[in-house]
Coordinates of C-alpha atoms in Angstrom, one line a residue:
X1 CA -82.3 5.8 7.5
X2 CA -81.0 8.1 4.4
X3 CA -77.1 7.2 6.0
X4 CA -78.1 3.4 5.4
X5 CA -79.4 3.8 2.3
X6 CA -76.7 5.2 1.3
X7 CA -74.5 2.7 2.3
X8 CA -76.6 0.2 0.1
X9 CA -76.0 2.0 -2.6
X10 CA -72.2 1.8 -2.6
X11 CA -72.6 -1.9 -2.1
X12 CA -74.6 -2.4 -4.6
X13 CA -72.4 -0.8 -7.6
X14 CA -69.4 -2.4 -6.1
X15 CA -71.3 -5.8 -6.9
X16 CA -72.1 -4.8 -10.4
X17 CA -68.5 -3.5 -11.1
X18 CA -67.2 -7.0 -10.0
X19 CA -69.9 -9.0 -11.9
X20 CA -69.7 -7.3 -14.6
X21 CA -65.5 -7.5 -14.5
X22 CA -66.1 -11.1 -14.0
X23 CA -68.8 -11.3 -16.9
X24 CA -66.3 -9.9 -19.8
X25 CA -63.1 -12.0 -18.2
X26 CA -65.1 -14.7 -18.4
X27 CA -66.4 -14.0 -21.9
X28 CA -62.8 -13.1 -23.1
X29 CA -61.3 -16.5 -22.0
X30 CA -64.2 -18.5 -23.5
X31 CA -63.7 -16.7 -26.4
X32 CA -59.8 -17.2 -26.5
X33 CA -60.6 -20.7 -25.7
X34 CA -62.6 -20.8 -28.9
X35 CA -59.9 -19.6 -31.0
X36 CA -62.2 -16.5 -31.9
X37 CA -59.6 -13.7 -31.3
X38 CA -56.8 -15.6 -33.8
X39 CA -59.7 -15.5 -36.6
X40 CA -59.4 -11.3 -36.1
X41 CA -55.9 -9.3 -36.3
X42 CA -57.4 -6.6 -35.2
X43 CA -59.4 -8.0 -32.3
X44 CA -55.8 -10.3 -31.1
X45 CA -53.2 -6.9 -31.4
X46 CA -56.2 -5.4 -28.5
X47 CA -55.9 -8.6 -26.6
X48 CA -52.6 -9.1 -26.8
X49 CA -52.0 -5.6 -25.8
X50 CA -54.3 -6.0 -22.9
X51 CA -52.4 -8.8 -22.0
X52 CA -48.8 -7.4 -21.7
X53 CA -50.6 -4.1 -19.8
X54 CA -51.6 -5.9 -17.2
X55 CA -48.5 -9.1 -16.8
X56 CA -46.2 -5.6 -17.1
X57 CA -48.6 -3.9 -13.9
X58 CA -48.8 -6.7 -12.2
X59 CA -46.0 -8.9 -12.5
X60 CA -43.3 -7.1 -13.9
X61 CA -40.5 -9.5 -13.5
X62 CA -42.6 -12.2 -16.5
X63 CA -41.9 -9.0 -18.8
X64 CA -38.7 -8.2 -17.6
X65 CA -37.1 -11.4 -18.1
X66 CA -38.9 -12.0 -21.4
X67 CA -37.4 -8.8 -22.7
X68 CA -34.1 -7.6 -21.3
X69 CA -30.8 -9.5 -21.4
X70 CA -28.7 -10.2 -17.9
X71 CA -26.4 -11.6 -17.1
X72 CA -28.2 -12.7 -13.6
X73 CA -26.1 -10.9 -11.2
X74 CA -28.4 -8.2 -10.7
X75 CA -31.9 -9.4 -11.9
X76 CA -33.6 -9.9 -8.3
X77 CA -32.3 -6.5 -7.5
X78 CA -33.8 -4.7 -10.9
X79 CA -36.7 -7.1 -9.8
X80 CA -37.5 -5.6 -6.8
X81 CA -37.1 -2.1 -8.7
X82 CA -39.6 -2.5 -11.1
X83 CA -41.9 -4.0 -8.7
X84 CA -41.5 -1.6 -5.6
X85 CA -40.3 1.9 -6.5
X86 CA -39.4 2.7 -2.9
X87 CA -36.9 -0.4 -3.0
X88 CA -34.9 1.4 -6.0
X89 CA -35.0 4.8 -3.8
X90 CA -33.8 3.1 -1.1
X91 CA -30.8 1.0 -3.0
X92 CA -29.5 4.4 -4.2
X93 CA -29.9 6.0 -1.2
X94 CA -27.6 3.2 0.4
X95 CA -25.3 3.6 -2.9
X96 CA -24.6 7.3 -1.5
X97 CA -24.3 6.3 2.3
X98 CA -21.3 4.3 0.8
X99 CA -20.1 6.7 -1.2
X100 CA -19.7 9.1 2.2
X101 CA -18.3 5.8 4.3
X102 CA -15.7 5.1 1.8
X103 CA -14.9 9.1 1.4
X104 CA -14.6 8.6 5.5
X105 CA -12.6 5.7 5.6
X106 CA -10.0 6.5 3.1
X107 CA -9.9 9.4 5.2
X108 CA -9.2 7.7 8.5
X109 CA -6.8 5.1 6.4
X110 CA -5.0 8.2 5.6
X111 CA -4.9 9.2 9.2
X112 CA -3.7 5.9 10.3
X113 CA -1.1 5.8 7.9
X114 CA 0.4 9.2 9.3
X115 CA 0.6 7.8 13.0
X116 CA 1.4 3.9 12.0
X117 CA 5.1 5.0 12.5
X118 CA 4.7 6.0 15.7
X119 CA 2.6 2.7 16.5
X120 CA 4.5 -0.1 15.5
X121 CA 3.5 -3.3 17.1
X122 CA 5.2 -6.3 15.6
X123 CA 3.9 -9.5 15.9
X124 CA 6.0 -11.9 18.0
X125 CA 7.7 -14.2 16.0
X126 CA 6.9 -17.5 15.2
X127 CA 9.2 -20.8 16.7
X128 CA 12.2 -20.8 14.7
X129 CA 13.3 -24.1 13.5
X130 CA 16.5 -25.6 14.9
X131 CA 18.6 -25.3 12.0
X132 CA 18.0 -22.1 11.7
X133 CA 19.5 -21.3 15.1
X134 CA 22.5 -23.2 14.0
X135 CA 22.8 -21.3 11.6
X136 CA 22.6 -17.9 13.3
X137 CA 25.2 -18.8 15.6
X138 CA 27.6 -20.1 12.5
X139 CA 27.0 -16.7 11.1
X140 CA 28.0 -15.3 14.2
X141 CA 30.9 -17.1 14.7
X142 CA 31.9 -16.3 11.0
X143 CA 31.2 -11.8 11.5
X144 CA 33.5 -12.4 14.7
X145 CA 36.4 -13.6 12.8
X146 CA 36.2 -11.8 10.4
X147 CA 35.1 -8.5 11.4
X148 CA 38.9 -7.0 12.8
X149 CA 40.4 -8.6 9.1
X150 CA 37.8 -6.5 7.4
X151 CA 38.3 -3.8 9.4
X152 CA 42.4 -3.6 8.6
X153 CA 41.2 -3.5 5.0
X154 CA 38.3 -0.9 4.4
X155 CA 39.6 2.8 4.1
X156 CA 37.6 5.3 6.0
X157 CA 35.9 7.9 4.5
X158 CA 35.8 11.6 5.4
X159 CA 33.4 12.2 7.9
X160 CA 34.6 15.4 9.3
X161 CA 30.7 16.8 8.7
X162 CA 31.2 18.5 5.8
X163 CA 29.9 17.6 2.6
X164 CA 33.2 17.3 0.8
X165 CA 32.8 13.2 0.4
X166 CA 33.9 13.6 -3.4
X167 CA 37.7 13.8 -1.8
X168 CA 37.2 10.0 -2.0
X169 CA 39.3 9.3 -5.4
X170 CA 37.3 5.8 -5.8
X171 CA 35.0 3.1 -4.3
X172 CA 37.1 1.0 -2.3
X173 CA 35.4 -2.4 -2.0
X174 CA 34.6 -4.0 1.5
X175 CA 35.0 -7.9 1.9
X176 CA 31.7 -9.6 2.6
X177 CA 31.9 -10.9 6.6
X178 CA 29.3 -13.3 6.7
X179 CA 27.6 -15.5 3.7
X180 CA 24.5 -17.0 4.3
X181 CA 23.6 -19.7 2.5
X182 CA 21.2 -19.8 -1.0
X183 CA 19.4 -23.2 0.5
X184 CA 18.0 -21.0 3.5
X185 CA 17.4 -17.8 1.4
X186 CA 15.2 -20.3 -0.2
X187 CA 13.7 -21.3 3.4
X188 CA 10.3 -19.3 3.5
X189 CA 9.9 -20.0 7.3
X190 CA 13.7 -19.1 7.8
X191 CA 13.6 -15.7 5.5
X192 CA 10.2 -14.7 7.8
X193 CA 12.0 -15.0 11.1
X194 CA 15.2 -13.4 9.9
X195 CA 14.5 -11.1 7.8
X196 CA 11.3 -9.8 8.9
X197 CA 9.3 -7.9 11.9
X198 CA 5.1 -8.2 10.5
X199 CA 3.5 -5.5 12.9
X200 CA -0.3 -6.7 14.3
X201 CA -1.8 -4.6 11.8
X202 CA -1.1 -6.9 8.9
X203 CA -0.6 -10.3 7.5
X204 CA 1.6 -11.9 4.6
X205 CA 1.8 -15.3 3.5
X206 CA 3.6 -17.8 1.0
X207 CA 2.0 -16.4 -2.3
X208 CA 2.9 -13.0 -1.0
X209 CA 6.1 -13.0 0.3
X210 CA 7.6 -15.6 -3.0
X211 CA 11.4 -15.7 -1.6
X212 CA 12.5 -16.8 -5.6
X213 CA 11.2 -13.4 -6.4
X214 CA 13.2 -11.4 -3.5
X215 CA 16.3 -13.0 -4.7
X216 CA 16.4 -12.9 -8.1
X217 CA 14.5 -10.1 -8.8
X218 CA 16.4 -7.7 -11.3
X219 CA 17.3 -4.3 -9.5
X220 CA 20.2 -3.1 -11.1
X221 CA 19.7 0.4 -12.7
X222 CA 19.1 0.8 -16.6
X223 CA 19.3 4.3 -16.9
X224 CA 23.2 6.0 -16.7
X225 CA 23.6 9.1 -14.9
X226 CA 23.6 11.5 -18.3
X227 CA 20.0 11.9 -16.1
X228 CA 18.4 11.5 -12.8
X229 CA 18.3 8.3 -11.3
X230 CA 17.7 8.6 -7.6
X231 CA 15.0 10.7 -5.9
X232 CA 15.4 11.4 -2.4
X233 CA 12.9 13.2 0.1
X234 CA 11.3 13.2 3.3
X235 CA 7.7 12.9 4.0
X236 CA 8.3 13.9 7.8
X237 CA 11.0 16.6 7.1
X238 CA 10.7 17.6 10.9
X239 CA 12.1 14.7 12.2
X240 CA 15.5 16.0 14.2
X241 CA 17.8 14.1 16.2
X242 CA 19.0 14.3 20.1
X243 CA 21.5 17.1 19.4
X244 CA 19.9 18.8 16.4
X245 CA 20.2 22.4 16.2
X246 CA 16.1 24.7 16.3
X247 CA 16.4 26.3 13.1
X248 CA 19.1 24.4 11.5
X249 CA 17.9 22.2 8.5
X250 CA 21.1 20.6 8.5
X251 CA 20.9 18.8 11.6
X252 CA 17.6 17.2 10.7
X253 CA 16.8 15.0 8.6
X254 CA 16.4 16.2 5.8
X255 CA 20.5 17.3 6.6
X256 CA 20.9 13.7 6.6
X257 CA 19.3 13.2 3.0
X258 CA 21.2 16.0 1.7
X259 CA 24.8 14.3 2.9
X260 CA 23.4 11.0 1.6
X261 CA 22.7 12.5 -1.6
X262 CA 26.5 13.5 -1.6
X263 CA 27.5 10.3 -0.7
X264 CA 25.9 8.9 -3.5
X265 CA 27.0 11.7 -6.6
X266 CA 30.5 12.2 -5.5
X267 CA 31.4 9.0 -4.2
X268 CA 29.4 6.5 -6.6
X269 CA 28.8 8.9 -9.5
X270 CA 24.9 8.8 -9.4
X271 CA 22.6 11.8 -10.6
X272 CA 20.2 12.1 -7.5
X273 CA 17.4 14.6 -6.9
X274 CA 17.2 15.5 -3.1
X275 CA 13.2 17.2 -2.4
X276 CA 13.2 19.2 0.5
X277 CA 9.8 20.1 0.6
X278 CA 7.4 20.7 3.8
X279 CA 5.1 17.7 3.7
X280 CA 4.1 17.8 7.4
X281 CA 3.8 21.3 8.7
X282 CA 0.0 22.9 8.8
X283 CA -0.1 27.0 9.4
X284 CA 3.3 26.5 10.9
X285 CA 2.1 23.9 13.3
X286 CA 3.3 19.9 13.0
X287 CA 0.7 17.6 11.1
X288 CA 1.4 14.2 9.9
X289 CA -2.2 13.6 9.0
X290 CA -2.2 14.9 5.1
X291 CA 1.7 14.2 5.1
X292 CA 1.5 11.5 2.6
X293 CA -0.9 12.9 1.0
X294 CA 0.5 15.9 0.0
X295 CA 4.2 14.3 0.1
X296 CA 2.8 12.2 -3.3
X297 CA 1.4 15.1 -4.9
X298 CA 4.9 16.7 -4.9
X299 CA 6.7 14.1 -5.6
X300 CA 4.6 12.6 -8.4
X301 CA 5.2 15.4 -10.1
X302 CA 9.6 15.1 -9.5
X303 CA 9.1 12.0 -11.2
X304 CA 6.8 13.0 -13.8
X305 CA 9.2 16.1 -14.8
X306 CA 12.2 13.4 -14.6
X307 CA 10.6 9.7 -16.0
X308 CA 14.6 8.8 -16.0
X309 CA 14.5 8.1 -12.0
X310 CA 14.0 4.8 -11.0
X311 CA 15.1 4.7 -7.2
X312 CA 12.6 6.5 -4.9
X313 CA 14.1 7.0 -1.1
X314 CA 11.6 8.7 1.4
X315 CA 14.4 8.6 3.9
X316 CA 12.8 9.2 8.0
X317 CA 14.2 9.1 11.3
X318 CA 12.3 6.8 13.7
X319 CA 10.8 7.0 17.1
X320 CA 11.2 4.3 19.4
X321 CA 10.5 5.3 23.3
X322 CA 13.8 5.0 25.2
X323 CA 15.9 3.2 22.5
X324 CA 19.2 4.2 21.0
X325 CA 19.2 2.1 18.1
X326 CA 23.2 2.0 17.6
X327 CA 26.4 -0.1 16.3
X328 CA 29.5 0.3 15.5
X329 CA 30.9 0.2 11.9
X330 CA 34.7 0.9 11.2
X331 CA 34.9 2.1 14.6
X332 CA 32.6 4.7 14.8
X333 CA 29.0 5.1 16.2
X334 CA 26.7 4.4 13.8
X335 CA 22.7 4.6 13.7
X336 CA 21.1 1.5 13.3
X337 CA 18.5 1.3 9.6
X338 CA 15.3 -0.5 9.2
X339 CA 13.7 -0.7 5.9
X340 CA 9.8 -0.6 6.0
X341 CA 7.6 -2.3 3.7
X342 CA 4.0 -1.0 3.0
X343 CA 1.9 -3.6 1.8
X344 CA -1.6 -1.9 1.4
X345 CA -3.4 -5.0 3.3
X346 CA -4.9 -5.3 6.9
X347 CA -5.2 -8.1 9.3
X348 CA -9.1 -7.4 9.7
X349 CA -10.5 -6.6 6.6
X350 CA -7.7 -8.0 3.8
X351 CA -6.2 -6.0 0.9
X352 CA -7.3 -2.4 0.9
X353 CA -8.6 -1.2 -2.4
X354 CA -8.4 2.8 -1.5
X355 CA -4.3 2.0 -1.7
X356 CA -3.7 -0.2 -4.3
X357 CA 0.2 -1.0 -5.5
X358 CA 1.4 -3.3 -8.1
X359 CA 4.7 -2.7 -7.3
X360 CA 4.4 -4.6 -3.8
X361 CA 6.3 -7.9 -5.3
X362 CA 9.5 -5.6 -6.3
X363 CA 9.1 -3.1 -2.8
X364 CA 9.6 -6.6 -1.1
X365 CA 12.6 -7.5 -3.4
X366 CA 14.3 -4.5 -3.0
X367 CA 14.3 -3.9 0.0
X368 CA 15.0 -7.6 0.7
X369 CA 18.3 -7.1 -1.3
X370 CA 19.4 -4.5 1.0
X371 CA 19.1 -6.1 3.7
X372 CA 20.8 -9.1 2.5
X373 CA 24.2 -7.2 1.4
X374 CA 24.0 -5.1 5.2
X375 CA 23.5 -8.6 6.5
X376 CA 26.4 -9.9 4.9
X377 CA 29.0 -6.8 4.9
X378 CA 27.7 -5.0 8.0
X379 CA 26.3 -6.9 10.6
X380 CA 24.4 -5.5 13.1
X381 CA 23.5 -2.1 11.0
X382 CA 20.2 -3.5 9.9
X383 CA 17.2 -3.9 12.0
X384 CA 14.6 -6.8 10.7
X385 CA 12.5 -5.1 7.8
X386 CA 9.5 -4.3 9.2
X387 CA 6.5 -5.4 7.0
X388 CA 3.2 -3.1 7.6
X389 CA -0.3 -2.6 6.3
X390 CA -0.3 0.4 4.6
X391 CA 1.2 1.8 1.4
X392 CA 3.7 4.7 2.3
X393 CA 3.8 6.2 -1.5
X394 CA 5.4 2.6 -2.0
X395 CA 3.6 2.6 -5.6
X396 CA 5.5 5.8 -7.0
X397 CA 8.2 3.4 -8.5
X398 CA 9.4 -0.8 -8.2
X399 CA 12.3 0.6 -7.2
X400 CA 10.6 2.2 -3.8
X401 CA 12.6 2.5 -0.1
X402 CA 11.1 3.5 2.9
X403 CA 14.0 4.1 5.4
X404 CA 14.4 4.7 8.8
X405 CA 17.2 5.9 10.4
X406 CA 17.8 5.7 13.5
X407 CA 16.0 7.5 16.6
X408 CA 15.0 10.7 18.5
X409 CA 18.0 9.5 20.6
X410 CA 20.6 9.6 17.6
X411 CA 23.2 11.8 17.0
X412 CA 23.8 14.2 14.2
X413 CA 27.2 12.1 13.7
X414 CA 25.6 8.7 14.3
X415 CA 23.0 9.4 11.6
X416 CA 25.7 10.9 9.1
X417 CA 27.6 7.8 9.8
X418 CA 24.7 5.5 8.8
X419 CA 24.8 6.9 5.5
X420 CA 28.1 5.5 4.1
X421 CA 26.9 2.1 4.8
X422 CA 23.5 2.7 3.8
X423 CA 25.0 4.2 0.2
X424 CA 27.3 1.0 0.2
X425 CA 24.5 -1.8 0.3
X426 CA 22.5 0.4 -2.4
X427 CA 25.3 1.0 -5.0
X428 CA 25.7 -2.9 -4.5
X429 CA 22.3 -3.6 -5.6
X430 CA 21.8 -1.2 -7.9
X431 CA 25.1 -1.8 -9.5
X432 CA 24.6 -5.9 -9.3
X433 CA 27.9 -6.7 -7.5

């Protein structure tokens, strides 16, 4: 009986609390309605503060909007945060899960970009149009005839192994083999499929890949050699070759840079920086993963101490299961190049912001260039430049090469060899002849 009574009770007051809440809204509105709280300042400040407690309690957004300026972008969002606490914990809670996914992914881009060497995977090549086979075969009619004249009137250069390439008195100028011409350099679909290899990671299209811009792009050298121009090194310096000596830097590739960088001060008179640094060696064991990584914070510096250099050549040796990539220029065995293009973009998810470079447009134009003069005064030295969708340090300088030379199958000799042609086609570019 008492329990009941009780219950009453409760029920009871809660009916008197609602009348009587009912009672003075009631009151208030007929009295608003009356114009009674305008006639009194004092009375209309309490009512009007009344008012904006409770529109601010309970609905926020009326006061949020009549106060705050936005720009509407994020106004449901701060919405929902005024209105619902727990929505504004769980936003920056999100906020942070990103914050540890992009940490993670620029991680693993990192790690991709190590092993993307190893992984190549071109795309296969769109249907070439008829004239452009014509024209391959006119172009190979033209290296054939023309090839054994050229041959008869190059000079050879000393390549006894040493480093003594300065006993060259001066730069004896080869005569172009094979001219291709300006009509299909201007041929989007025919500079895709002859220039270029685009691996499955990535994609490049018209707006990209502007062929005015490979050709005419300016990419002769301002600077004279009073400082340094070139910067050579080797992100993978443990890169060797099929008869390279355990122990012997000089039969590895970073041997190779070192004679290129010869090449390039005796014979052409260039000022050129060759880094030897250790990019890819962890505690003494082999570990591409950070190699980029720690290659840039090196080499950032190199250019930081020398703002005069304006070519960047990270010069590699690559690995192709079972394939001697070879030719034959002068006579003599030569390792096959390839020039690799990073262009900071994937085929799934589009540009990628964690690697951004400006200087894509000029990486393209450069290299481009180079493989135009090997095209046209060594055929056959050049593979297709491969166009892939990271950045490789690319962004360090306009003026950026990522080289590969060769294979694990090369020789010491067949590598050393590729590097008089190689210096050839670049002190044509940079030179503008």
């Amino acid at each position: 009986m008492k329990h009941a009574e009780k219950w009453i009770r409760i029920i009871l007051w809660l009916l008197f609390f609602v009348l009587g809440g009912y009672i003075i809204y009631r009151g208030i509105g007929i009295a608003s309605e009356n114009g009674w709280f305008e006639k009194s300042s004092v009375v209309s400040n309490i009512y009007k503060g009344i008012e904006e407690m409770s529109v601010g309690t309970f609905m926020p957004g009326l006061s949020y909007s009549a106060n705050q300026t936005s720009n509407g972008e994020h106004w449901l969002s701060d919405l929902f945060s005024e209105s619902f606490p727990l929505y504004e914990y769980v936003n920056m809670q999100e906020g942070y899960e990103q914050n540890i996914e992009s940490k993670s992914e620029y991680e693993m881009i990192l790690a991709a970009e190590a092993a993307a060497e190893d992984n190549m995977v071109p795309r296969p090549k769109e249907e070439i149009p008829e004239d452009t086979n014509e024209t391959n075969a006119s172009m190979e009619s033209e290296v054939a005839s023309a090839q054994g004249e050229t041959q008869s009137q190059t000079g050879e250069s000393n390549q006894d192994g040493s480093d003594s390439v300065a006993a060259d008195a001066g730069v004896i100028k080869r005569a172009p083999v094979a001219e291709i011409p300006m009509d299909k350099l201007l041929d989007y679909d025919y500079v895709l499929n002859n220039f270029y290899a685009i691996d499955m990671t990535t994609t490049i299209d018209r707006e990209h890949l502007d062929v005015n811009n490979l050709i005419n792009e300016k990419m002769t050298l301002e600077q004279d050699n009073s400082k340094p121009q070139i910067l050579i090194y080797h992100t993978h310096s443990q890169e060797a070759f099929a008869d390279s000596i355990p122990g012997d830097v000089s039969t590895t590739i970073v041997g190779i840079g070192e004679y290129l960088s010869n090449i390039l001060r005796n014979k052409y008179g260039y000022n050129v920086i060759h880094n030897t640094g250790v990019y890819d060696l962890i505690d003494g064991e082999l570990d591409r993963n950070k190699a980029y990584d720690l290659a840039f914070e090196e080499v950032s510096q190199v250019l930081a101490d020398n703002p005069s250099i304006e070519v960047v050549i990270d010069l590699h040796r690559d690995g192709v299961d079972g394939k001697k990539m070879v030719t034959e220029i002068d006579g003599k065995q030569t390792a096959q190049i390839m020039f690799i293009n990073g262009l900071s973009r994937t085929t799934q998810n589009g540009d990628i912001t964690y690697l951004p470079n400006p200087y894509i447009p000029d990486n393209l134009a450069f290299a481009f260039q180079m493989k135009l003069k090997a095209m046209e005064y060594y055929p056959d030295f050049t593979r297709s430049n491969y166009l892939m969708a990271y950045r490789f340090n690319m962004h360090l300088r306009p003026k950026t090469l990522l080289v590969e030379s060769g294979t694990q199958l090369s020789t010491v000799e067949e590598e050393r060899n590729a590097m008089l042609p190689l210096a050839d086609i670049l002190h044509q570019v940079l030179s503008g002849e």
